[in-house]
Amino acid sequence: MSTWSSPLDRISWLEVARVELEALKGRVSSATTSIYFEDEFDSMAFVDGSVACDERRGAVLAMFSSFALLVKGKTMKGVEHVFGKKRPIMYAIFPRYGAETRLNTLMRALEFATARHLLKEGPEAVFMDGSYVSVLLAPSGIVRSAYREVVQGLSPSEKKGFEELARELIASWLELVEGEELKNPAAYFELFLYKKSELEDLAQRKFRKALPNKAVWRSLLDYICMVLEENFALFQLVKLLEEARSSNTVVFWLAKDADSSFISKELLSTSRLTDASLLEYLWGRKELVCLRVSELVEIPRVSPWRAAKDPNGRGGDLVFHHKLAVPFYESWGSYEVWYAKYAKYGPVLQISYPSSYGASAGLKALHSLTRLIDERYGYPKPMLHVHHSTVLEKKAVETVADAVWLAEKDPLKRAILGRSGRKLVGL
């Protein structure tokens, strides 16, 4: 009988890491504190979203859902017009380039819109699933690659004309988004998916007329689709944080599987370890402990110009409109990160949020969650509840996708929506 072989058995740097971790133990211990604060949030809200997809021959069919929960004391209740997986939203990604990244961007936008909607309930704090750091590091490299592929195929004068059209497109899109009131997150989200498709079609024809170089058309279509999605998500985030500030609500992100490596990158020569695994090793079976990352290492703020470009040429890749991105990153581009462990056998969690809230906000949030922790999982019960209320099964989207395919009469659309070759041959 063969034995299981692990690359971990043959990686020499793990022994170097072990030695460095032992030397680091004292510094981590000094920065570690108990999860306690003299004050706590009485009313809190929790938000999570889900997306499931089915890859077809020429498109990707997807379902989105989001769910929100309000907690006052130990009482939990749902939020009006938010139904989670009971009423998912269908959408087709076409072309299917970068589909996974694009779906995650759209899901993030839906989560932000859902959080905006529940602010009217007056929670003192909102907890989003995921990482604020990851949110700030948007957009993905995929949309930036599409932009670069377009401009590399253009002459200097064509590039200038393309960027002018791109800024006009994004500005008109943001004006369209700004003009709609958010009353029902799902209906709001569906409306903009529809309007986005209309604008994509109009923009594609306009750009192709202005840029007769057919070599860039494929990347151009990818860029148009993704730049609208990325700006939609950023707009929702900007509105969420601004509206939360106006209502004296603070917004946190809570991650159970953070990939960040702030500590290991700075303090270990073998920086392949994530901070969560580093702290899991050093904390062992400790419980109700936390650590503020900036007590150990410096956290860099995110530049507003990495994915924005003004008409004068300042900036990097033209993805976000500079009038949206620059004020946002200047106000919200720095952040605080805490790690916490509630139960002996529970995970190391990460909480992140805008640094303008102050260091004490993190400890207050972590302390507020102690009364809601599930002892089996070492994770807040409301976050478990919203996860199970929103998570979508892949089988469900496959069933719907087949129904859409079979009902389609147009031969070309049927070819695009048909089952992938892998499914047809049973691989």
XYZ file of C-alpha atoms in Angstrom:
427
model
C 0.000 0.000 0.000
C 1.426 3.382 -0.989
C 1.910 6.040 1.656
C 0.848 9.658 1.328
C 3.687 11.897 0.233
C 3.801 15.517 1.353
C 6.102 18.241 0.009
C 6.204 19.521 3.592
C 8.446 16.565 4.417
C 11.088 17.842 1.990
C 10.997 21.632 2.407
C 14.145 22.703 4.229
C 13.007 26.303 4.811
C 10.353 25.041 7.229
C 13.117 24.259 9.703
C 14.499 27.775 9.253
C 11.000 29.109 9.860
C 10.668 27.012 13.006
C 13.871 28.508 14.440
C 12.818 32.064 13.507
C 9.363 31.552 14.987
C 10.831 30.453 18.290
C 12.965 33.613 18.330
C 9.862 35.673 17.514
C 7.777 34.133 20.275
C 8.717 36.758 22.861
C 7.786 39.701 20.628
C 4.450 38.155 19.729
C 3.762 37.364 23.371
C 4.445 40.994 24.368
C 2.085 42.280 21.664
C -0.641 39.768 22.541
C -3.381 40.957 24.858
C -6.640 39.594 26.179
C -9.871 40.315 24.312
C -11.316 42.784 26.753
C -12.628 46.331 26.466
C -14.630 48.411 28.929
C -17.323 49.162 26.344
C -19.071 47.128 23.647
C -21.503 47.506 20.753
C -25.049 46.668 21.734
C -26.491 46.542 18.211
C -24.507 44.894 15.413
C -25.218 43.791 11.858
C -23.618 40.948 9.903
C -23.447 40.624 6.111
C -22.302 37.870 3.774
C -22.753 37.082 0.102
C -22.392 34.097 -2.172
C -21.933 33.337 -5.847
C -22.112 30.006 -7.633
C -21.504 29.518 -11.332
C -21.657 27.015 -14.145
C -19.235 27.274 -17.066
C -20.960 26.847 -20.411
C -19.528 26.644 -23.941
C -19.180 30.388 -24.458
C -20.407 32.016 -21.257
C -20.592 31.526 -17.512
C -24.015 31.475 -15.855
C -24.034 32.587 -12.242
C -26.287 33.013 -9.233
C -25.735 35.694 -6.593
C -27.215 36.082 -3.147
C -26.623 38.102 -0.008
C -27.955 37.974 3.514
C -27.942 40.332 6.480
C -28.678 39.848 10.143
C -29.252 42.374 12.931
C -28.256 41.528 16.487
C -29.339 43.550 19.506
C -28.171 41.998 22.729
C -28.621 38.303 21.928
C -31.680 38.756 19.716
C -31.182 38.163 15.995
C -33.509 39.190 13.176
C -33.368 39.393 9.396
C -33.457 42.519 7.270
C -36.353 43.611 5.042
C -35.931 42.904 1.308
C -32.897 40.653 1.881
C -33.661 37.000 1.171
C -30.329 35.236 0.745
C -30.325 31.959 -1.160
C -34.144 31.817 -1.152
C -34.196 34.373 -4.005
C -30.900 34.285 -5.920
C -30.085 36.630 -8.789
C -29.159 35.130 -12.170
C -26.580 36.664 -14.483
C -24.488 35.563 -17.482
C -20.827 36.537 -17.826
C -20.048 37.051 -21.508
C -17.342 37.058 -22.680
C -16.197 34.665 -20.015
C -12.667 36.092 -19.724
C -11.715 36.477 -16.053
C -15.114 35.137 -15.009
C -14.139 34.086 -11.475
C -12.604 37.460 -10.638
C -15.495 39.343 -12.226
C -18.068 37.326 -10.289
C -16.266 38.030 -7.019
C -16.210 41.759 -7.852
C -19.948 41.762 -8.504
C -20.630 39.746 -5.375
C -18.648 42.297 -3.371
C -20.780 45.087 -4.847
C -23.957 43.234 -3.829
C -22.641 42.788 -0.282
C -21.839 46.503 -0.008
C -25.284 47.440 -1.327
C -26.867 45.076 1.211
C -24.857 46.655 4.025
C -25.900 50.138 2.870
C -29.523 49.037 2.936
C -29.394 47.841 6.544
C -27.848 51.072 7.847
C -31.384 52.438 8.144
C -31.858 49.926 10.995
C -29.311 51.901 13.000
C -26.656 49.313 13.969
C -23.666 50.650 15.875
C -21.350 48.305 13.958
C -21.507 46.303 10.734
C -19.396 43.187 10.190
C -18.672 42.169 6.606
C -17.288 38.768 5.705
C -13.755 39.012 4.290
C -10.859 41.457 4.444
C -10.806 45.244 4.132
C -7.198 44.962 2.964
C -8.266 42.826 -0.007
C -11.010 45.339 -0.796
C -8.485 48.196 -0.867
C -6.184 46.235 -3.169
C -8.844 46.028 -5.872
C -8.988 45.996 -8.831
C -7.612 42.656 -9.916
C -4.618 42.250 -12.149
C -6.891 40.855 -14.840
C -8.619 44.148 -15.632
C -5.321 46.003 -15.436
C -3.823 43.506 -17.919
C -6.737 44.109 -20.287
C -6.093 47.861 -20.106
C -2.385 47.395 -20.832
C -3.068 45.065 -23.743
C -5.300 47.702 -25.301
C -2.911 50.652 -24.908
C 0.116 48.631 -26.042
C -1.607 48.062 -29.373
C -2.350 51.750 -29.950
C -0.366 54.686 -31.294
C 0.192 57.634 -28.892
C -2.676 59.614 -30.429
C -4.982 56.568 -30.376
C -4.054 55.921 -26.743
C -4.980 59.483 -25.776
C -8.323 59.183 -27.561
C -8.989 55.797 -25.964
C -8.339 57.104 -22.456
C -10.591 60.106 -23.026
C -13.388 57.768 -24.118
C -12.713 55.482 -21.156
C -12.997 58.337 -18.659
C -16.221 59.491 -20.326
C -17.608 55.954 -20.153
C -16.786 55.541 -16.458
C -18.088 59.020 -15.600
C -21.404 58.368 -17.371
C -21.673 55.001 -15.608
C -21.089 56.534 -12.176
C -23.614 59.272 -12.925
C -26.138 56.568 -13.829
C -25.432 54.662 -10.604
C -25.601 57.832 -8.510
C -29.061 58.586 -9.854
C -30.726 55.458 -8.477
C -32.020 55.159 -4.931
C -31.239 51.966 -3.042
C -34.479 50.610 -1.550
C -34.139 46.902 -2.255
C -30.587 45.494 -2.645
C -31.538 42.638 -4.983
C -33.723 44.794 -7.251
C -31.057 47.521 -7.238
C -28.358 45.000 -8.171
C -30.457 43.445 -10.948
C -31.236 46.875 -12.391
C -27.588 47.737 -12.739
C -26.687 44.371 -14.230
C -29.266 45.148 -16.916
C -28.094 48.729 -17.426
C -24.479 47.600 -17.473
C -25.173 45.231 -20.352
C -26.832 48.040 -22.301
C -23.921 50.404 -21.695
C -21.373 47.730 -22.615
C -23.037 47.299 -25.993
C -23.145 51.034 -26.682
C -19.556 51.522 -25.514
C -18.252 48.654 -27.604
C -19.677 50.167 -30.789
C -18.401 53.644 -29.915
C -14.882 52.440 -29.065
C -14.616 50.286 -32.176
C -15.583 53.219 -34.372
C -12.935 55.406 -32.726
C -10.303 52.617 -32.731
C -10.320 50.820 -36.072
C -7.321 48.699 -35.028
C -9.002 45.290 -34.817
C -6.039 43.790 -32.964
C -7.161 45.461 -29.729
C -10.890 44.747 -29.984
C -10.846 41.528 -27.982
C -9.019 43.110 -25.033
C -11.148 46.220 -25.453
C -14.378 44.318 -24.849
C -12.877 42.628 -21.769
C -11.749 46.023 -20.470
C -15.141 47.673 -20.999
C -17.008 44.915 -19.150
C -14.641 44.792 -16.199
C -14.094 48.524 -15.756
C -17.834 49.040 -15.281
C -17.977 46.234 -12.707
C -14.954 47.481 -10.782
C -16.243 51.057 -10.584
C -19.679 49.808 -9.537
C -18.104 47.898 -6.637
C -15.928 50.855 -5.595
C -18.909 53.202 -5.741
C -20.862 50.914 -3.392
C -17.931 50.804 -0.970
C -17.544 54.598 -1.005
C -21.248 55.044 -0.314
C -21.231 52.399 2.407
C -18.420 54.055 4.369
C -19.747 57.581 3.852
C -23.318 56.663 4.814
C -22.057 54.649 7.788
C -20.062 57.660 9.002
C -23.148 59.861 8.679
C -25.145 57.444 10.818
C -22.327 56.972 13.400
C -21.870 53.332 12.388
C -18.463 51.678 12.066
C -17.780 48.963 9.480
C -15.469 46.004 10.068
C -14.347 43.074 7.948
C -14.010 39.673 9.620
C -12.055 36.876 7.908
C -11.738 33.295 9.053
C -9.216 32.427 6.316
C -7.062 35.513 5.771
C -4.057 35.094 3.467
C -2.295 38.221 4.734
C 1.370 38.029 5.706
C 2.132 41.419 7.265
C 4.050 39.897 10.170
C 5.792 37.021 8.427
C 6.847 39.162 5.467
C 8.646 41.661 7.719
C 9.913 39.449 10.524
C 10.712 36.124 8.872
C 13.243 35.462 6.130
C 10.934 32.654 5.013
C 7.859 34.804 4.441
C 5.776 32.085 2.789
C 3.815 31.596 6.001
C 0.540 33.437 6.412
C 0.056 35.431 9.595
C -2.797 33.120 10.581
C -0.582 30.034 10.437
C 2.240 31.891 12.217
C -0.052 32.868 15.095
C -1.725 29.457 15.171
C 1.726 28.000 15.826
C 2.804 30.586 18.412
C -0.506 30.900 20.271
C -1.119 27.178 20.446
C -4.176 26.480 22.607
C -4.615 29.997 23.936
C -8.092 31.515 23.844
C -9.609 34.995 24.077
C -6.376 36.597 22.889
C -5.742 39.195 20.218
C -2.921 41.133 18.603
C -2.790 44.462 16.775
C -0.495 44.045 13.750
C 0.837 47.607 13.868
C 2.296 46.817 17.293
C 4.783 44.568 15.489
C 5.211 45.950 11.976
C 4.388 49.043 9.967
C 1.321 48.760 7.724
C 1.578 50.647 4.419
C -1.408 52.654 3.187
C -2.752 51.955 -0.296
C -1.986 54.519 -3.003
C -4.932 56.174 -4.736
C -3.036 56.170 -8.041
C -2.264 52.478 -8.511
C -5.388 51.943 -10.640
C -6.485 55.478 -11.506
C -5.183 58.009 -14.016
C -6.085 61.663 -14.497
C -6.209 63.558 -17.825
C -2.694 64.910 -17.180
C -1.240 61.397 -17.145
C -0.709 61.114 -13.398
C -1.348 57.633 -12.060
C -1.077 54.027 -13.153
C -3.627 51.933 -15.006
C -6.909 53.572 -15.954
C -9.481 51.425 -14.165
C -11.091 53.577 -11.481
C -12.211 57.102 -12.289
C -9.742 59.393 -10.537
C -12.527 61.616 -9.161
C -13.952 58.582 -7.337
C -10.769 56.757 -6.368
C -8.456 59.554 -5.223
C -10.769 61.079 -2.560
C -11.692 57.576 -1.380
C -8.130 56.338 -0.891
C -7.031 59.606 0.664
C -9.810 59.269 3.260
C -10.027 55.500 3.664
C -6.806 54.069 2.219
C -5.080 53.332 5.532
C -6.268 50.482 7.718
C -5.919 48.620 10.988
C -5.536 44.856 11.240
C -6.071 42.702 14.324
C -5.833 38.947 14.810
C -7.862 37.137 17.434
C -8.506 33.645 18.756
C -11.619 32.945 20.816
C -11.471 29.209 21.474
C -8.657 26.751 22.172
C -9.345 24.788 19.020
C -10.861 27.636 17.033
C -9.301 29.477 14.074
C -7.177 32.602 14.154
C -9.509 35.314 12.863
C -8.589 38.602 11.221
C -10.493 41.838 11.730
C -9.658 44.813 9.533
C -11.158 48.274 9.110
C -10.318 51.891 8.178
C -7.666 53.298 10.493
C -9.678 56.500 10.912
C -11.837 54.594 13.405
C -8.845 54.341 15.741
C -7.071 51.448 17.428
C -9.632 51.094 20.204
C -12.387 50.353 17.678
C -10.787 47.001 16.897
C -10.584 45.922 20.511
C -14.141 47.108 21.138
C -15.348 45.087 18.156
C -13.488 41.963 19.231
C -14.799 42.285 22.773
C -18.354 42.828 21.498
C -18.195 39.523 19.629
C -17.323 37.471 22.714
C -20.979 37.112 23.725
C -21.806 35.747 20.242
C -19.047 33.167 19.801
C -19.970 29.574 19.017
C -17.887 27.452 21.398
C -17.500 24.601 18.895
C -16.094 26.737 16.093
C -14.633 29.760 17.894
C -16.508 31.928 15.390
C -19.408 34.392 15.794
C -22.787 32.665 15.544
C -24.354 35.460 13.425
C -21.616 35.079 10.809
C -22.278 31.334 10.703
C -25.979 32.068 10.300
C -25.590 34.572 7.453
C -23.160 32.248 5.689
C -25.592 29.337 5.711
C -28.443 31.658 4.731
C -26.656 32.917 1.626
C -24.390 30.097 0.420
C -25.486 28.741 -2.967
C -25.042 25.191 -4.210
C -23.342 24.661 -7.572
C -25.918 21.999 -8.456
C -28.687 24.599 -8.295
C -27.044 26.896 -10.841
C -26.263 23.922 -13.094
C -29.937 22.947 -13.096
C -31.080 26.464 -13.947
C -28.376 26.838 -16.606
C -29.577 23.651 -18.318
C -33.158 24.928 -18.230
C -32.090 28.246 -19.820
C -30.133 26.380 -22.488
C -32.996 24.027 -23.351
C -35.518 26.874 -23.523
C -33.384 29.025 -25.835
C -34.582 28.996 -29.473
C -31.821 31.027 -31.134
C -29.148 28.598 -32.494
C -26.208 30.945 -31.771
C -27.336 31.645 -28.214
C -27.889 27.900 -27.703
C -24.339 27.257 -28.869
C -23.000 29.821 -26.375
C -25.163 28.520 -23.501
C -24.591 24.822 -24.244
C -22.965 22.492 -21.775
C -19.188 22.506 -21.779
C -17.406 19.747 -23.641
C -16.136 18.239 -20.408
C -19.712 17.655 -19.232
C -20.853 16.269 -22.554
C -18.180 13.582 -22.585
C -18.401 12.894 -18.848
C -14.925 13.981 -17.769
